[in-house]
Coordinates of C-alpha atoms and ligand atoms in Angstrom, one line a residue:
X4 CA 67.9 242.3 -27.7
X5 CA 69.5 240.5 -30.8
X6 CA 69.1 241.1 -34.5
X7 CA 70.0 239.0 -36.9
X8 CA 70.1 240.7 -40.5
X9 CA 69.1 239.1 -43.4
X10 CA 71.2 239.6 -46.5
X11 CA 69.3 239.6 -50.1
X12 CA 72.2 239.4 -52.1
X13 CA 72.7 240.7 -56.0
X14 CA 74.8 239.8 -58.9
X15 CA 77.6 242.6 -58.9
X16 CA 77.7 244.8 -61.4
X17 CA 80.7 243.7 -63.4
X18 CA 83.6 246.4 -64.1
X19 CA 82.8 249.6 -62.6
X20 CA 84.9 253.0 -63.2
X21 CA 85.2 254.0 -59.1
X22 CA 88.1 256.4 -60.3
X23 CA 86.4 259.2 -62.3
X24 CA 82.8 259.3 -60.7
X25 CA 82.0 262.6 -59.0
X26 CA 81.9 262.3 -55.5
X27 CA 79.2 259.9 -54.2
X28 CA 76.7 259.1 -57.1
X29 CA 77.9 255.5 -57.7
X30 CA 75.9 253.4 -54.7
X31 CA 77.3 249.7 -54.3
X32 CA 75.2 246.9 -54.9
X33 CA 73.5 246.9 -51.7
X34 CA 71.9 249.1 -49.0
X35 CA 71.3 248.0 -44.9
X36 CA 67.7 249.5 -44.1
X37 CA 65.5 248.8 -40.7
X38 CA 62.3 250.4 -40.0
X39 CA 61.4 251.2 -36.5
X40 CA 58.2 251.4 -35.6
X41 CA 55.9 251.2 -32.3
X42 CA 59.6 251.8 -30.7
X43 CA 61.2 248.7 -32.2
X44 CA 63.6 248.3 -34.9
X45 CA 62.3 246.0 -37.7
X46 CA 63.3 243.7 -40.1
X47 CA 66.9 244.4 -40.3
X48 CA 68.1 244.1 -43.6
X49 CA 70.6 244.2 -46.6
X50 CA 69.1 244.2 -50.1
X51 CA 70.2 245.3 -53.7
X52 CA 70.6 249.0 -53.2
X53 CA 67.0 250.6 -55.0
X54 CA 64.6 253.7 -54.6
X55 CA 62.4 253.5 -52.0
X56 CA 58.8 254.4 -52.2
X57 CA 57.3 257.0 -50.4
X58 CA 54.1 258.5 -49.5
X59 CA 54.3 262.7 -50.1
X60 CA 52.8 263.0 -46.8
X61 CA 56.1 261.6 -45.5
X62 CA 57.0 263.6 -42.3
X63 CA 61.0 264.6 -43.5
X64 CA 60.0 265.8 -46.8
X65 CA 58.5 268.7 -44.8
X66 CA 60.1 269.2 -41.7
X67 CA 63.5 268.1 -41.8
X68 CA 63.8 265.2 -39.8
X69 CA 66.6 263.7 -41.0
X70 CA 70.4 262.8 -39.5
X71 CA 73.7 261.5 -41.0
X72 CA 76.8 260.4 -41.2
X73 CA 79.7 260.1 -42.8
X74 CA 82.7 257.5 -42.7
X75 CA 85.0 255.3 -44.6
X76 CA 86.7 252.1 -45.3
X77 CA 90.0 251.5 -46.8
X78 CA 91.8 248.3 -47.9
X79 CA 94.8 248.2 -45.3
X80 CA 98.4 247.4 -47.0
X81 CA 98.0 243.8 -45.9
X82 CA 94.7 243.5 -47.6
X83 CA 92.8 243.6 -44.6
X84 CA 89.8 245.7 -44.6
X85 CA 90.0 248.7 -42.6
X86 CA 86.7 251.4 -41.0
X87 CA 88.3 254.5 -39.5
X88 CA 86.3 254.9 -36.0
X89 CA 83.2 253.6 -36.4
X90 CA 82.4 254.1 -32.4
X91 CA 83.6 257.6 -32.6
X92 CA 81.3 258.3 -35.7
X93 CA 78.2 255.8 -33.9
X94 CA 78.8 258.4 -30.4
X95 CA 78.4 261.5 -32.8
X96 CA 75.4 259.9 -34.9
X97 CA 73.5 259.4 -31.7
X98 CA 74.3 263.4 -30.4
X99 CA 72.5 264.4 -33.8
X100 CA 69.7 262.1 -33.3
X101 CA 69.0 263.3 -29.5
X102 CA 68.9 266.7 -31.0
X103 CA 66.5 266.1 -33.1
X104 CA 64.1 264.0 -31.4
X105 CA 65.3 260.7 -33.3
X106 CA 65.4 257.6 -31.9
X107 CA 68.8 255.6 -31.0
X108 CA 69.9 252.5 -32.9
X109 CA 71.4 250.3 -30.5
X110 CA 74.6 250.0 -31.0
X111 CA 75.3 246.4 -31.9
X112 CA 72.7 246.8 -35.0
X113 CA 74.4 249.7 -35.9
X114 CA 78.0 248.0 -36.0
X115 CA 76.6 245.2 -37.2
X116 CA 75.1 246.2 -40.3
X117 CA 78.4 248.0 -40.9
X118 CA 80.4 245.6 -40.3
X119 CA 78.1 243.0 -43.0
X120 CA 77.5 245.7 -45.5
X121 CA 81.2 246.4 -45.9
X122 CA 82.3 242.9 -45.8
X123 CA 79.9 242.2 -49.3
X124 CA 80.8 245.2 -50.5
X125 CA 84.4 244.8 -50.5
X126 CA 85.0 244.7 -54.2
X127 CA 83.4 248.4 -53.8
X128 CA 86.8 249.7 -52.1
X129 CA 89.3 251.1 -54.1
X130 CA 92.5 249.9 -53.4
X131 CA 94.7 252.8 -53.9
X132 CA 96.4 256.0 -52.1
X133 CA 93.1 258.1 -51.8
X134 CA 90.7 256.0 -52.7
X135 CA 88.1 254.4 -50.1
X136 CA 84.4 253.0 -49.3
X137 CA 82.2 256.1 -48.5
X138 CA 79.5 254.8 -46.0
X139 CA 76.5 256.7 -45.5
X140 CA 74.4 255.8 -41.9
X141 CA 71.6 258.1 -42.0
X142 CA 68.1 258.2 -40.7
X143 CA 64.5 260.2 -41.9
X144 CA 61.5 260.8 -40.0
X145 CA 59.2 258.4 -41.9
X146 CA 55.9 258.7 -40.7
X147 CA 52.9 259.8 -43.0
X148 CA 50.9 262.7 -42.1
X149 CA 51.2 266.7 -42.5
X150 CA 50.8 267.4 -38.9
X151 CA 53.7 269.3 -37.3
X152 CA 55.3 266.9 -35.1
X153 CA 57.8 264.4 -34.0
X154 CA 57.2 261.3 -36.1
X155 CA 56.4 258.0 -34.4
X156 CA 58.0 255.8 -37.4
X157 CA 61.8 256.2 -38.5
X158 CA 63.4 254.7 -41.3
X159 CA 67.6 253.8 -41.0
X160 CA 69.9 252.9 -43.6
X161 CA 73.3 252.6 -44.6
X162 CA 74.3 253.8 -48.2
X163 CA 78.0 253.2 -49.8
X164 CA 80.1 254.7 -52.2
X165 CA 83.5 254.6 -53.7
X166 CA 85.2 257.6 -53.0
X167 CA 88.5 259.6 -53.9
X168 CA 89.6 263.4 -53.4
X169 CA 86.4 265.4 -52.3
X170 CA 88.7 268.5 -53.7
X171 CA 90.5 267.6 -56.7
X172 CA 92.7 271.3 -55.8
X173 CA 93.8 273.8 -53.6
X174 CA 90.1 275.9 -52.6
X175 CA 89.4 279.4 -52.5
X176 CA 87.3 280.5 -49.5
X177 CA 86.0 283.7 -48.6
X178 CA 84.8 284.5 -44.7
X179 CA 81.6 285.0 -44.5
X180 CA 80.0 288.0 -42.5
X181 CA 76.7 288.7 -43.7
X182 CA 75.4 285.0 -43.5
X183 CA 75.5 282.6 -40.8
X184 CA 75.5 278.7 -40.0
X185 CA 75.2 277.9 -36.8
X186 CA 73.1 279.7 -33.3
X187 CA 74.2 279.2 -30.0
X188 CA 71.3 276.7 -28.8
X189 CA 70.7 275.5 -32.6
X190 CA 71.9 272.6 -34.2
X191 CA 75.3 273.3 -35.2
X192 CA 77.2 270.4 -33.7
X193 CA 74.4 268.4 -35.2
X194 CA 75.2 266.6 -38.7
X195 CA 71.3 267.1 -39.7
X196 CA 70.3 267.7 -43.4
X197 CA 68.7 271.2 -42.6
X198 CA 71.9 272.6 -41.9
X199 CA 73.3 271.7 -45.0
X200 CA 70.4 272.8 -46.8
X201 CA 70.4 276.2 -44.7
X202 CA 74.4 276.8 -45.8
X203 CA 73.9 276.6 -49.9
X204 CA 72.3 280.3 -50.7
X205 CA 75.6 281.6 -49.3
X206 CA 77.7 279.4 -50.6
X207 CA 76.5 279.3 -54.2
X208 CA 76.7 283.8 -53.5
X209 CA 80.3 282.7 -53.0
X210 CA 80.7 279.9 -56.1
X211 CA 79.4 283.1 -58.4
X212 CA 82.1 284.9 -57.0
X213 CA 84.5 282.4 -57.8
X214 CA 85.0 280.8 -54.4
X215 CA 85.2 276.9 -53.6
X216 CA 83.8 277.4 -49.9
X217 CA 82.7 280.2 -47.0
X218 CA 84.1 280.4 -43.6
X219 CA 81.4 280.5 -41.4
X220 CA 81.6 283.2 -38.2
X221 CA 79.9 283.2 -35.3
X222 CA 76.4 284.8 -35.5
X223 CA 76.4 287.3 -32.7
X224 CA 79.2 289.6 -34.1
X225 CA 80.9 287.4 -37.1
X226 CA 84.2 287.9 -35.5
X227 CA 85.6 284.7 -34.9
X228 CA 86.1 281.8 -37.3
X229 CA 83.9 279.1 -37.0
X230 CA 84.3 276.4 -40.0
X231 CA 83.9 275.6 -43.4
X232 CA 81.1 273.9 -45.4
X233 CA 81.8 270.2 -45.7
X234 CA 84.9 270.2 -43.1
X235 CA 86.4 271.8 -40.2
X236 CA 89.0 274.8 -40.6
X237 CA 92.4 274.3 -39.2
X238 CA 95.3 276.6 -39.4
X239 CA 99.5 276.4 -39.1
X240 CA 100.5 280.2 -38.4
X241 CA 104.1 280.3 -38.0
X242 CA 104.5 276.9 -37.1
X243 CA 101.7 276.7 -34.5
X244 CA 98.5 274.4 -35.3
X245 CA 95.4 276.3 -34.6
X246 CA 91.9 275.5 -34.8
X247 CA 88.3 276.9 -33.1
X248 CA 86.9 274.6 -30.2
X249 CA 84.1 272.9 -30.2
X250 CA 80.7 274.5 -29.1
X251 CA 77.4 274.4 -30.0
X252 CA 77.7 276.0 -33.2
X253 CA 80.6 273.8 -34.5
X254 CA 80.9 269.8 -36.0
X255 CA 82.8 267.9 -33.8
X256 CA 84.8 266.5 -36.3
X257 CA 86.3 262.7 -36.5
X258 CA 89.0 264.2 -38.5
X259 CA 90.0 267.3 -36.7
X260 CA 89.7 265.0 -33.8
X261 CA 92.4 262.7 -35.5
X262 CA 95.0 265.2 -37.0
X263 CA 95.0 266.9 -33.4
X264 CA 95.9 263.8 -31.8
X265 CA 98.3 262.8 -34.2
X266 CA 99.8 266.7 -33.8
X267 CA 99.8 266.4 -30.7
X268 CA 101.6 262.5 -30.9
X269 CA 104.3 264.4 -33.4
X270 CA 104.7 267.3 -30.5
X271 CA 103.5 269.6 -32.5
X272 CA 102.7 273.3 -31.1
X273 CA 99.1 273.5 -30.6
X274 CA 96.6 275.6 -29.9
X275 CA 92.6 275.2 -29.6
X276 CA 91.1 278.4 -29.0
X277 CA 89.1 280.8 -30.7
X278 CA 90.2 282.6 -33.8
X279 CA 89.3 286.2 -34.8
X280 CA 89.1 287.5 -38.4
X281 CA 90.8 289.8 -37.3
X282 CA 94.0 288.1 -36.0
X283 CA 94.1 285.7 -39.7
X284 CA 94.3 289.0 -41.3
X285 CA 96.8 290.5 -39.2
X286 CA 99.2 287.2 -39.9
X287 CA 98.4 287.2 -43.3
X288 CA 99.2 291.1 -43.7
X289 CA 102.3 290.9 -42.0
X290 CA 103.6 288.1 -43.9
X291 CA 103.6 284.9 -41.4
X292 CA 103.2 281.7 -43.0
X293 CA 99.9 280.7 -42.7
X294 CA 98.7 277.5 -43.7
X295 CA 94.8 276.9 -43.7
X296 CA 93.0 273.5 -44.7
X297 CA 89.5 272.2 -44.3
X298 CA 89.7 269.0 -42.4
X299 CA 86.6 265.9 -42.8
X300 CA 85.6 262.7 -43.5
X301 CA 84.6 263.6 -47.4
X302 CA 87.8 266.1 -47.9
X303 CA 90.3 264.6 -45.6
X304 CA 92.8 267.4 -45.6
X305 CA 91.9 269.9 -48.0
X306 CA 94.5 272.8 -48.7
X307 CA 93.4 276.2 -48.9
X308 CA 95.4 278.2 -51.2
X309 CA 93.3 282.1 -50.9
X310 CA 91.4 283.1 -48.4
X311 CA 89.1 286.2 -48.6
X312 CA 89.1 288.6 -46.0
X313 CA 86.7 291.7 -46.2
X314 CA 87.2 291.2 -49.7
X315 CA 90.4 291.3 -49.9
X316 CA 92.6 288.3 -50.9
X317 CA 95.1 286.9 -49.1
X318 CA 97.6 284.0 -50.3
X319 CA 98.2 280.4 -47.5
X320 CA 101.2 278.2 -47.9
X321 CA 100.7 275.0 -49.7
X322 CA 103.7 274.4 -50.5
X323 CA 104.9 270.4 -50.6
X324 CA 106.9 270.6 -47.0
X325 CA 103.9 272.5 -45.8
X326 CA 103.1 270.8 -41.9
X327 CA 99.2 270.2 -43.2
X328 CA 100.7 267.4 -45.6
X329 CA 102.8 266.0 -42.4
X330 CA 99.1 265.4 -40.9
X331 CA 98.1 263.7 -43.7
X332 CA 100.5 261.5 -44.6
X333 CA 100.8 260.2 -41.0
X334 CA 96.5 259.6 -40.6
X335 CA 96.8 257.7 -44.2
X336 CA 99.8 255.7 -42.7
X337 CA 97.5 254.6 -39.3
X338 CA 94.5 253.8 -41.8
X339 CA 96.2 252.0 -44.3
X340 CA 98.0 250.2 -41.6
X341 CA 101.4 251.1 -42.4
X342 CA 101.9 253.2 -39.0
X343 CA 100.9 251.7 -35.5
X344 CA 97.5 252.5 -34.7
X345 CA 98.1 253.2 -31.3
X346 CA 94.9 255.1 -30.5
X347 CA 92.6 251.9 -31.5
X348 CA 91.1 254.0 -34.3
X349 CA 91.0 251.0 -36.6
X350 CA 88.1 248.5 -36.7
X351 CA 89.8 246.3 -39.2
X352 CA 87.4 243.2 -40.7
Ligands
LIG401 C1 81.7 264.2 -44.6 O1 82.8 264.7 -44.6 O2 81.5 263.0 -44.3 C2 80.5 265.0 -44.8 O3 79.5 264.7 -44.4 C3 80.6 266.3 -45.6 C4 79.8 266.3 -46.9 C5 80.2 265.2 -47.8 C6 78.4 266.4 -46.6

């Protein structure tokens, strides 16, 4: 099947400050949005971005049904227009979706709405080191009625807003082992809202405390590092690049995904296995360097600078020749277009 989308443009807002808005509250102009409904998608289109009406009875407001994702576009150096693995980000979106009884969007549709909304929203893309087009896919359950069930009528839409550092400093974490994210069989590896929703009475337990984030153990025993709130966790001890696998529990990250390919591309040690509490402490106690860093979409690479262990705080190397940085500087030099992009991760406009 085809879709052709129809485009309702808007006048653009003239001068806009994308520099010192908090993290995702300025939408661009526009918004894609398709219904589906009787198992068709509907009336693909992009419109001035607005609030939508909806009925109270409206099936996600109670039950959760609701998927998303998260990506970006970047203005390359030679102006083109650059979004960072849409297919890998598309593969993930439909995971989530199968996990929670959601219907597909073809793929086509889903690339091209991307593809359209960026290219009118290009004035929307800060061109500067961290700056970037924040696109939001996501989907909600939309059918009316209070019955507990798997709605018949979807709604899908893609959001978009400029974007710079999701951390503006080093964070402060503390491991988490009363509280847990994620059940083997549960919807961990699933970017749905309810686990977002689930993770913020520990977290803000931590934010009184004075941390930025939790680590997230496993659930059985809390033994073994699992990830962070918005990102995965990654970790350099003594030289070696370290991070959890993937299972059901954890986000299979487009970023970690990158940075352990381009580790791996710079012949860096590495090793993706599981990671006790117990061993980060023991590093940390007997003095190896140990860097740690959230890695995603929204925070990139984030530096961790204290990490809280049994409450007691240890100190990670951020120093400016830390390897973390290395990782960074070499995925902005692919996206911008600087570097060769020799895994096809580019889907430049
Ligand atoms: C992302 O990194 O894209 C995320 O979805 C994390 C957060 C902003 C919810």
């Amino acid at each position: 099947m085809s879709y052709s989308i129809s485009i309702q443009t808007q006048e653009k807002k003239s001068s806009v400050d994308t520099q010192s808005a908090p993290f995702g509250v300025m939408p661009t102009d526009h918004m894609f949005i398709t219904e589906y409904k009787e198992c068709q998608w509907n009336n693909p289109r992009i419109v001035p971005f607005a609030s939508i009406n909806m009925s109270p009875l409206t099936l996600c407001l109670h039950y959760g049904q609701t998927v998303f994702e998260g990506m970006k576009a970047f203005y390359m150096k030679d102006g083109h227009i650059n979004i960072f693995r849409p297919e890998k980000h598309y593969e993930r979106f439909n995971k989530s979706l199968h996990r929670m009884c959601m219907p597909e969007v073809p793929e086509d549709l889903f690339m091209d709405a991307l593809h359209q909304f960026v290219q009118l929203e290009t004035d929307w893309i800060p061109n500067d080191e961290e700056g970037s087009l924040y696109l939001r896919p996501f989907m909600i359950a939309s059918e009316e009625r209070l019955g507990v069930k798997v709605s018949d009528e979807y709604i899908f839409f893609i959001v978009g807003t400029p974007v710079h550092q999701y951390y503006s400093k080093p964070l402060k974490i503390k491991v988490e082992t009363t509280y847990t994210r994620a059940v083997d069989g549960g919807t961990g590896f699933a970017k749905c809202g309810g686990n977002y929703g689930a993770s913020f009475y520990p977290s803000q337990l931590a934010k009184e405390k004075g941390f930025d984030q939790v680590v997230w153990t496993d659930s059985k025993h809390h033994e073994f590092i699992e990830e962070s709130g918005t990102m995965n966790l990654m970790f350099f001890i003594d030289g070696t690049l370290v991070t959890p696998p993937l299972s059901g529990t954890i986000l299979d990250g487009v970023t970690r995904d990158s940075l352990l390919t381009i580790a791996k591309d710079l012949n860096f040690d590495i090793q993706v296995r599981p990671i006790s509490i117990n061993e980060l402490k023991e590093a940390l106690k007997a003095g190896k360097k140990v860097e740690a860093f959230g890695a995603g979409t929204a925070a990139v690479v984030a530096p961790v600078e204290m990490i809280s262990i049994f409450d007691k705080e240890y100190t990670c190397y951020t120093g400016a020749d830390a390897q973390m940085f290395a990782l960074k500087q070499a995925l902005y030099r692919i996206r911008k277009g600087v570097d060769e992009d020799k895994h096809h991760w580019n889907d430049v406009l």
